[in-house]
Coordinates of C-alpha atoms and ligand atoms in Angstrom, one line a residue:
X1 CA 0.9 13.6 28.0
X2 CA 4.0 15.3 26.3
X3 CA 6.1 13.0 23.8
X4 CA 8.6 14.8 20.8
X5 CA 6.7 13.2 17.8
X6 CA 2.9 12.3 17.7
X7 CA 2.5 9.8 15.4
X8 CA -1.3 9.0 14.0
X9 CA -1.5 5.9 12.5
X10 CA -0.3 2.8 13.3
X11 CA 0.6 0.9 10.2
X12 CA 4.5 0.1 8.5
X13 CA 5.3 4.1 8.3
X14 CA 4.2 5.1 11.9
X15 CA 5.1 2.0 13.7
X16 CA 8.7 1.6 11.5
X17 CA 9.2 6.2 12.8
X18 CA 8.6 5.6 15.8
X19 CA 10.9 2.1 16.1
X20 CA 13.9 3.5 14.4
X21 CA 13.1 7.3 16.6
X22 CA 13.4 4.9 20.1
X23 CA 16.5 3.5 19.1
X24 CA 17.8 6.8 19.0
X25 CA 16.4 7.8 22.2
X26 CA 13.7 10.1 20.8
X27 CA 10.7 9.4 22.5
X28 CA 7.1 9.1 20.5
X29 CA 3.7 8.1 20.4
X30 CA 1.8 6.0 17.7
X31 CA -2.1 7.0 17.7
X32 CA -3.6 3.9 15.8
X33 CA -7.3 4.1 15.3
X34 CA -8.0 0.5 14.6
X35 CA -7.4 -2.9 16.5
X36 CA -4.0 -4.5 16.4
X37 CA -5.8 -7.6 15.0
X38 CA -7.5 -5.3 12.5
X39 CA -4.3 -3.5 11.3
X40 CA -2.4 -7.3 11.2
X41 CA -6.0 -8.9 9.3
X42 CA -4.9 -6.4 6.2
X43 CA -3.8 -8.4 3.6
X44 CA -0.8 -6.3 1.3
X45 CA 1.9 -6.6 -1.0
X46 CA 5.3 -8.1 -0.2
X47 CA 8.2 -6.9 -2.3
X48 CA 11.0 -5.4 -0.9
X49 CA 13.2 -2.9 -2.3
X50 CA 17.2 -3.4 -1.0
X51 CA 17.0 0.2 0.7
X52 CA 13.8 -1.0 2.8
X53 CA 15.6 -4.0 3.7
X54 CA 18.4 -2.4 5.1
X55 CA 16.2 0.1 6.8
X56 CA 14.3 -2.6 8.5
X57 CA 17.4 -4.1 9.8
X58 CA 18.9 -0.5 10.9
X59 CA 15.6 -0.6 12.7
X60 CA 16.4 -4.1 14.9
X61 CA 13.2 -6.0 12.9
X62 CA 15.6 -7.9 10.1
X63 CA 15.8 -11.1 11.6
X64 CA 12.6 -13.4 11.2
X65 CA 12.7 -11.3 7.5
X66 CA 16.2 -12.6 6.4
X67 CA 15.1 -16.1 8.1
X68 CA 12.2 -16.2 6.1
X69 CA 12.3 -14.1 3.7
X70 CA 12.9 -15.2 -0.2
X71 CA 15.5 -13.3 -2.4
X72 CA 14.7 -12.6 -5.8
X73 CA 17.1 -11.9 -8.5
X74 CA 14.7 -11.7 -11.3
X75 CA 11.3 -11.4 -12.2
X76 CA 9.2 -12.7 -15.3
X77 CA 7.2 -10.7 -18.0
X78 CA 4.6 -12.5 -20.3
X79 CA 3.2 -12.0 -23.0
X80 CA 1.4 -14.2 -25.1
X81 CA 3.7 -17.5 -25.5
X82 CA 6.7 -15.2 -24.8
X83 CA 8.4 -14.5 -21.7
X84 CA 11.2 -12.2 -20.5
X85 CA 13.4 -12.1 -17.6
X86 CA 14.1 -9.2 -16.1
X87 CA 17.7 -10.2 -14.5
X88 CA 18.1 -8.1 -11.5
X89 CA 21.3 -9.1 -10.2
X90 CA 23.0 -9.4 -13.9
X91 CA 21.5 -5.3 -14.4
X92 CA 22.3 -3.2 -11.2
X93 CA 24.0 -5.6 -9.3
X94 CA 20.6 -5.8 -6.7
X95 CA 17.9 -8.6 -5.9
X96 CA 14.6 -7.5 -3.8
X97 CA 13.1 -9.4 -0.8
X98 CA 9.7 -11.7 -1.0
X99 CA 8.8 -10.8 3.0
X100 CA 4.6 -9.6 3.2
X101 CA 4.0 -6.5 4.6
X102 CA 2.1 -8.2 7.6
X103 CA 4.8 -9.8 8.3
X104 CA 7.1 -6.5 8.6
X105 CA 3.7 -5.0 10.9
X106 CA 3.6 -8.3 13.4
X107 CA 7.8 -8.1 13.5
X108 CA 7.4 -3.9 14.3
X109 CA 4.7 -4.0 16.6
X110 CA 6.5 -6.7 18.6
X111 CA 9.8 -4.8 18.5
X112 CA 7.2 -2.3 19.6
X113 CA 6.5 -4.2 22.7
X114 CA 9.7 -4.9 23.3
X115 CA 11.3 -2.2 23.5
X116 CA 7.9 -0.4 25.9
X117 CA 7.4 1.6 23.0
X118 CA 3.8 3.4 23.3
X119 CA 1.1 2.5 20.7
X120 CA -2.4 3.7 22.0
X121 CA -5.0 1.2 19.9
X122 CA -8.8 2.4 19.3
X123 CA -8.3 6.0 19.4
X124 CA -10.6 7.7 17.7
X125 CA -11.3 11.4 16.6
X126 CA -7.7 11.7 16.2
X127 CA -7.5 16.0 15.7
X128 CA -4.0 17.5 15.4
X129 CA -3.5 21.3 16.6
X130 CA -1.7 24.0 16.3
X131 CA 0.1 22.8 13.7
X132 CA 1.2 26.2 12.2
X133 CA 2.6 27.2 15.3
X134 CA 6.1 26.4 17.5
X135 CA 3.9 24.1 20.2
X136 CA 1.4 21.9 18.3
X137 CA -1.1 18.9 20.3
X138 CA -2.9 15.7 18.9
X139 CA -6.3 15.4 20.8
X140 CA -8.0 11.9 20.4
X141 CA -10.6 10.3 22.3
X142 CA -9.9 6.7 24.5
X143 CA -12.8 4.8 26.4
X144 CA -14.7 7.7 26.3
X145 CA -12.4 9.9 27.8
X146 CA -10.8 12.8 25.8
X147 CA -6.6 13.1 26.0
X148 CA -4.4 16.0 24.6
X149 CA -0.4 15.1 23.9
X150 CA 1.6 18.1 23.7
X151 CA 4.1 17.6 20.7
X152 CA 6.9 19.2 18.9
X153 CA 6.5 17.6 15.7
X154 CA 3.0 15.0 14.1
X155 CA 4.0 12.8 11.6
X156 CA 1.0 11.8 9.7
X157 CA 1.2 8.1 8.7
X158 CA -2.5 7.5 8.9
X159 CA -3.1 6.1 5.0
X160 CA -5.1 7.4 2.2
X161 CA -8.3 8.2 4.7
X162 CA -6.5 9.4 7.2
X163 CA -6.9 12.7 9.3
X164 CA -3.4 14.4 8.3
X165 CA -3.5 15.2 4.7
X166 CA -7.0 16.5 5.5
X167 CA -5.5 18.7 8.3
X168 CA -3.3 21.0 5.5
X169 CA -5.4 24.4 4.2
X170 CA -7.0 23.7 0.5
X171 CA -4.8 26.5 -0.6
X172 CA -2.2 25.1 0.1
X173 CA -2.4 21.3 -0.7
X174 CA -2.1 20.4 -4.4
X175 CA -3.8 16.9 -5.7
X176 CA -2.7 15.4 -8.1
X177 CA -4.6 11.9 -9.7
X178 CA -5.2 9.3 -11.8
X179 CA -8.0 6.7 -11.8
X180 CA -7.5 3.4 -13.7
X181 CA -10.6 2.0 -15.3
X182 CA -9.9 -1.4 -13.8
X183 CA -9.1 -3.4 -10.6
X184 CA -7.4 -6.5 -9.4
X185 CA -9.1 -9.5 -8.0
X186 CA -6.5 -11.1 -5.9
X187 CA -6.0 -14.4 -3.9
X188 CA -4.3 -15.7 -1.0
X189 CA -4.4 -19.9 -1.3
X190 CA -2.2 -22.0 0.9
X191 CA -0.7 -23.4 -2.5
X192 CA 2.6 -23.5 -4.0
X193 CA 3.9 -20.6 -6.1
X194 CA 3.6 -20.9 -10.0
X195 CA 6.8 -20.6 -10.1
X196 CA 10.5 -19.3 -8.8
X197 CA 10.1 -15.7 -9.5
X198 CA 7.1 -13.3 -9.9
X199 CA 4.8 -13.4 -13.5
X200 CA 3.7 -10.5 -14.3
X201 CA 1.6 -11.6 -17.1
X202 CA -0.2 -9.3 -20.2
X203 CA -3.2 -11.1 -21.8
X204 CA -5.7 -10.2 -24.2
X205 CA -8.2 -10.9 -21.7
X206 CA -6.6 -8.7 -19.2
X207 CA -3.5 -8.4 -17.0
X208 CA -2.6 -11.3 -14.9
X209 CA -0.1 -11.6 -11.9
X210 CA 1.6 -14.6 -10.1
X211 CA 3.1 -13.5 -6.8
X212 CA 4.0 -15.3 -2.9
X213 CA 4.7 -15.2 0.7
X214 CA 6.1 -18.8 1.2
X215 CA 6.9 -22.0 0.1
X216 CA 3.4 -23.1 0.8
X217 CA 1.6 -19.8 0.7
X218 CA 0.5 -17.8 -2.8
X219 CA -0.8 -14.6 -4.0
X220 CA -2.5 -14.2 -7.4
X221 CA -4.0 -11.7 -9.4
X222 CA -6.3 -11.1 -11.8
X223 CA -7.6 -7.7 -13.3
X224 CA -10.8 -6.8 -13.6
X225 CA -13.8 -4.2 -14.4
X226 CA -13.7 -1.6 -11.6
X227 CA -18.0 -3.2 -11.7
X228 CA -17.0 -6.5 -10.7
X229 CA -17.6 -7.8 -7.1
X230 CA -16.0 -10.3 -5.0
X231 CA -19.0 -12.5 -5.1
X232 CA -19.0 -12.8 -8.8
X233 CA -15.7 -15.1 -8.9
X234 CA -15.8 -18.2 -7.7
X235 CA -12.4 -19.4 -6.6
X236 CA -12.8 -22.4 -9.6
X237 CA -13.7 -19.1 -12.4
X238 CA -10.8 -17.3 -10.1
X239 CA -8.3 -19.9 -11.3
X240 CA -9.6 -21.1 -14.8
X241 CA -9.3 -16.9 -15.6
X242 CA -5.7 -16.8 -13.8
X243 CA -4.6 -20.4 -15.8
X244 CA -6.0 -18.4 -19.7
X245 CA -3.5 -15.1 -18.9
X246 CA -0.2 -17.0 -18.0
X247 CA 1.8 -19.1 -19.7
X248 CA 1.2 -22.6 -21.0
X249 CA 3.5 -23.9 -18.8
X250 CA 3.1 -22.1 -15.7
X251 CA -0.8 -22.6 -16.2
X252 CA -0.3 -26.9 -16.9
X253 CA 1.7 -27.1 -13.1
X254 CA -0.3 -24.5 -11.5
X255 CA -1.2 -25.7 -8.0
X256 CA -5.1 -24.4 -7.0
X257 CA -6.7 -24.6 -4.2
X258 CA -9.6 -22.8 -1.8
X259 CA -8.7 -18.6 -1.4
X260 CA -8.0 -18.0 2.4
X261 CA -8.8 -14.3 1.4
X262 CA -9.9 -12.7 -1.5
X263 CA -10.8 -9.4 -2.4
X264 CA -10.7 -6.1 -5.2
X265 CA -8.3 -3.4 -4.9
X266 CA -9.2 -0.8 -7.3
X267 CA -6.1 1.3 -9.0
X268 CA -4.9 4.5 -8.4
X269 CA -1.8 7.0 -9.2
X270 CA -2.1 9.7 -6.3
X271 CA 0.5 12.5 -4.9
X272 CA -0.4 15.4 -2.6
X273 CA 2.0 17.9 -2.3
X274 CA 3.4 19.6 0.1
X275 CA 4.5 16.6 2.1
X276 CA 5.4 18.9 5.0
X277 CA 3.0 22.0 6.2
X278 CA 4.4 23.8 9.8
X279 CA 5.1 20.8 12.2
X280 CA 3.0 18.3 10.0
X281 CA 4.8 15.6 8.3
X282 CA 3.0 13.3 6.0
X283 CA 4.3 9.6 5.3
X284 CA 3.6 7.1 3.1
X285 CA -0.6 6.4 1.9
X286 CA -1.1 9.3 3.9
X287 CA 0.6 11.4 1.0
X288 CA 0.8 9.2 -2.2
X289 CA -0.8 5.9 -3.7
X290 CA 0.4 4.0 -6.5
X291 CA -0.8 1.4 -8.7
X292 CA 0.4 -2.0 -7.4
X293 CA 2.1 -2.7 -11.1
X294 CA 5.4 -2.0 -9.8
X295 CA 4.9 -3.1 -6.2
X296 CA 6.3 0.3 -4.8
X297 CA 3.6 1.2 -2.4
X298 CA 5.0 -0.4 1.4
X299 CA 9.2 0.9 -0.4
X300 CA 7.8 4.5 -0.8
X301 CA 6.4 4.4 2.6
X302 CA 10.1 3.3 3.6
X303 CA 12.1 5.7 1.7
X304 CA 9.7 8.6 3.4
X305 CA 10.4 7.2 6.9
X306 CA 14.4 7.5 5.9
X307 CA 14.2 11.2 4.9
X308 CA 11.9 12.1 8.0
X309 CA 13.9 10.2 10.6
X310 CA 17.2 11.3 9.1
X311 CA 15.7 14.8 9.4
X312 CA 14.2 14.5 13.1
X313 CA 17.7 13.5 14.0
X314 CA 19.7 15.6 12.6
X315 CA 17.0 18.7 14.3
X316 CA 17.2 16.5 18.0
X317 CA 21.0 15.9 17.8
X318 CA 22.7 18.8 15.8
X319 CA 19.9 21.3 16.3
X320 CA 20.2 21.4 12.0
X321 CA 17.0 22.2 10.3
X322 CA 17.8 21.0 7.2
X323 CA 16.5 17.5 6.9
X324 CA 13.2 18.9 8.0
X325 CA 13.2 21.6 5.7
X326 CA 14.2 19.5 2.9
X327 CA 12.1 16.8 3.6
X328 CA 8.7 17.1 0.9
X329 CA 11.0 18.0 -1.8
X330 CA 13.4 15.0 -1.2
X331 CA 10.3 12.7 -0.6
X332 CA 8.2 13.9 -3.7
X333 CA 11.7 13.6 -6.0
X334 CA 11.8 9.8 -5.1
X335 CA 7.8 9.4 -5.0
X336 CA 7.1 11.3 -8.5
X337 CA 9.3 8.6 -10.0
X338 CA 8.1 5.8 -8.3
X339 CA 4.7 6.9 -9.6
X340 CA 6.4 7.2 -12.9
X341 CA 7.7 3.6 -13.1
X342 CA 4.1 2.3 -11.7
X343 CA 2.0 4.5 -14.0
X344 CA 4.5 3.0 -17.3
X345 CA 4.4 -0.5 -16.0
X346 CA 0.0 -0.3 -15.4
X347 CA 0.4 0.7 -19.1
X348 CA 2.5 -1.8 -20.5
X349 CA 1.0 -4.7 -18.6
X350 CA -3.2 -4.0 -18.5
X351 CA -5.7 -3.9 -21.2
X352 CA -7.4 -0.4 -21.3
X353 CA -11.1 -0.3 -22.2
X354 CA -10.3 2.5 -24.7
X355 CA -6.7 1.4 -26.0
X356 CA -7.5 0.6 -29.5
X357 CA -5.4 -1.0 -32.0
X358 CA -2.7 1.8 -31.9
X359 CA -3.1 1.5 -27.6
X360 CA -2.1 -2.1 -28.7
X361 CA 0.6 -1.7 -31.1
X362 CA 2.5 0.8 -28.8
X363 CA 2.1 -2.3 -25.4
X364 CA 3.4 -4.4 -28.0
X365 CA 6.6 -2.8 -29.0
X366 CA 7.3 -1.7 -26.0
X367 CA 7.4 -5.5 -25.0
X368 CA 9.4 -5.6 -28.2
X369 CA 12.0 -3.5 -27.2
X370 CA 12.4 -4.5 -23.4
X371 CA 13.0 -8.3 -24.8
X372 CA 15.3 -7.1 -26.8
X373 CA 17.3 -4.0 -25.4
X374 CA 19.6 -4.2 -22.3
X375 CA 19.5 -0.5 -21.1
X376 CA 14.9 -0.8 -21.1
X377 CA 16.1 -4.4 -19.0
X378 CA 18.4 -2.4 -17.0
X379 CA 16.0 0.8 -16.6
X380 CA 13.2 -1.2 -15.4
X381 CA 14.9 -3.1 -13.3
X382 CA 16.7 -0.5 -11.3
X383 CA 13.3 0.9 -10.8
X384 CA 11.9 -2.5 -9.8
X385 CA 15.1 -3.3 -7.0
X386 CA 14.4 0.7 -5.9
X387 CA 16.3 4.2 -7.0
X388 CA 18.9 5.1 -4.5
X389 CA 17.6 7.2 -0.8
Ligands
APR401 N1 -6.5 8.1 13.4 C1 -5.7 7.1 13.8 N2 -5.3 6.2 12.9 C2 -5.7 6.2 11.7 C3 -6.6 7.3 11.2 C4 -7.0 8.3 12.1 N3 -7.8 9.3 11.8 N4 -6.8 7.1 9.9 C5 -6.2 5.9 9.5 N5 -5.5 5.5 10.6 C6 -4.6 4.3 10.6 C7 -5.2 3.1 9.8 O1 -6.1 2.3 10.6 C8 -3.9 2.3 9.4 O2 -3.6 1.3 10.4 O3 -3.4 4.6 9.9 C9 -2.8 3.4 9.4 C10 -2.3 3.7 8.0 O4 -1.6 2.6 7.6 P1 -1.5 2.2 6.0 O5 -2.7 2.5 5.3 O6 -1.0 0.8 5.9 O7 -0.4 3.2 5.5 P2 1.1 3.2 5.6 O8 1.5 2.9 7.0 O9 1.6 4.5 5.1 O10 1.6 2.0 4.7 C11 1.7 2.1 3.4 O11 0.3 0.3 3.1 O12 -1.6 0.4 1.8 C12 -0.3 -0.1 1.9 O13 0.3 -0.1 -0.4 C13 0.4 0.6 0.8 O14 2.1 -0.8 1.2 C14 1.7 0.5 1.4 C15 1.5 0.7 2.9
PHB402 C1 2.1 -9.2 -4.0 O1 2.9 -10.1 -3.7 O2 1.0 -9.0 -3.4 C2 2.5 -8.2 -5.1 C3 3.7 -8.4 -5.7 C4 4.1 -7.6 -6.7 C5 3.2 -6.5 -7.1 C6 2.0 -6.3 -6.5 C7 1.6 -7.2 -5.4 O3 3.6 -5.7 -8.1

């Protein structure tokens, strides 16, 4: 098979490439090596910067998202028996979406569909060749049978454990990482939100977090040592914990009810640089990870599929290298401080095993001084609604 741009991995990143590449009329295929159930089962985050909202209408999937969608122009930070709102629109003039990222997956792989594009499920032993040289080819095995797709470019949008990053030389891939000493244990419950907007709640017993999907459909967090299991929480110890780290009054009409899903996501800052190597292109988890804090995770994916796809057509229409060449250092600008804001928030907003009275003074004031001072309101905010493309 011959296609311009091998795509491995079939989550937002590949799936959103290759949508936006077809409407362009620049043909690809998505290698994915799960199940479409499996890849729509994954449970993920759900905040939408502006920038990925406009990309997903520029890709033709905006419709059942600005149906359903829910705008928020603020969020909430707590803190004890304080809380601060964090206006959005008042700051930078920009609001984020509430849409979950299976949501945008089940919207792309039906536009997907739609449009005939090609998305080969269950592949496995996904290899990329040649990737140093002008003619590189994906091999990947299908029913038993082995298949080769001659390429000119592989974008690499295959997550954390994926076999792109994997595929760049040791010398010249730099790692860079930080492990947080702590997880969240979150929950999906078909219950009403706690309230209008987000809580991003700081407690002495640990960070706390009040998020949604729907009206009628909620997603909580709660953090917790990286030793705890699943198993340990009950849903009833799940929401008396949840109830102790929020406010009084959000905790007194707090709706609870059974966890339709329920699971630990440990934490982790992660950035492997280059982004690009020869005809390789990394996107998204495939290249960087950030701490959920800041809810930056699917909008970095996004911003890298801008700056790849910009690139690939500028090189397919104009024949300009540019946006190709350019295309790690302008992804890594916009990921390092993404990771900056996520890495500042995790700090702020989680107790640290080690943080000490000092640890606790310096989360403190910093509260301090974002409840008081515009310009931190405005800087975390125009972090949180996303730093321009
Ligand atoms: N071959 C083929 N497919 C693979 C391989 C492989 N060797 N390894 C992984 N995959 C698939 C996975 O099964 C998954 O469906 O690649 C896809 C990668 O998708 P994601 O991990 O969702 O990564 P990405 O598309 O970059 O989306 C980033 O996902 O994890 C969240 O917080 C993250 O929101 C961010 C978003
Ligand atoms: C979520 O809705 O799952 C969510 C929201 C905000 C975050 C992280 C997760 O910062």
């Amino acid at each position: 098979m011959r296609t311009q741009v091998a795509i491995i991995g079939g989550g937002p990143s590949g799936l959103l490439l290759s949508q936006l590449l077809h409407r362009k009329g620049i043909d690809s295929v998505v290698l994915e090596r799960q199940t479409r159930d499996y890849v729509l089962s994954r449970i993920r985050a759900g905040v939408l910067e502006w920038g990925m909202v406009e990309l997903l209408r520029e890709a033709g999937v905006g419709q059942r998202m600005d149906a359903e969608g829910i705008i928020h122009e603020g969020t909430l930070l707590a803190a004890q028996n304080r809380t601060i709102r964090i206006n959005f629109r008042k700051l930078t003039g920009k609001a984020v979406m509430i849409y979950g990222q299976t949501e945008i997956t089940h919207d792309l792989y039906d536009a997907r569909d739609a449009m005939g594009g090609v998305v080969i499920h269950e592949a496995e032993g996904v290899t990329p060749h040649g990737l140093d040289s002008d003619a590189p080819h994906v091999t990947y095995v299908k029913d038993g049978t082995e298949h080769r797709i001659d390429c000119d470019f592989v974008a690499g949008c295959d997550g954390f454990h994926g076999v792109s990053r994997k595929s760049i030389p040791s010398s010249v891939l730099k790692e860079f990482e930080r492990v947080y000493p702590f997880g969240w244990l979150g929950v999906l419950s078909e219950t009403p939100p706690a309230d209008d907007e987000l809580i991003y709640a700081i407690h002495e017993r640990g960070f706390a977090l009040c998020s949604m999907r729907r009206a009628d459909l909620s997603r909580h967090y709660v953090q917790v040592p990286l030793t705890d299991r699943v198993e340990d929480w009950s849903d009833d110890a799940f929401w008396a914990e949840l109830k102790r780290r929020i406010p009084e009054h959000a905790a007194q009409r707090l709706v609870t009810g059974p966890s339709i899903e329920k699971s630990i996501a440990p934490l982790r800052s992660f950035v492997a640089e280059p982004m690009r190597w020869g005809r390789l292109f990394l996107v998204g988890d495939a290249a960087h990870i950030v701490p959920p804090t800041g809810a930056k995770g699917l909008n970095l994916a996004a911003s890298d599929v801008h700056y790849l796809y910009n690139g690939l057509l500028a090189h397919y229409q104009d024949g300009t290298p540019e946006g190709l060449d350019d295309y790690s250092r302008k992804a890594l600008l916009r990921v390092w401080k993404a990771e900056r804001f996520s890495w500042s928030m995790t700090n702020m907003m989680h107790r640290f095993p080690d943080q000490g009275d000092f640890g606790q003074r310096m989360q403190e004031s910093e509260l301090d001084y974002l409840e008081h001072s515009t310009a931190a309101q405005t800087a975390l905010a125009e972090n949180y609604v996303g730093l321009p493309y």
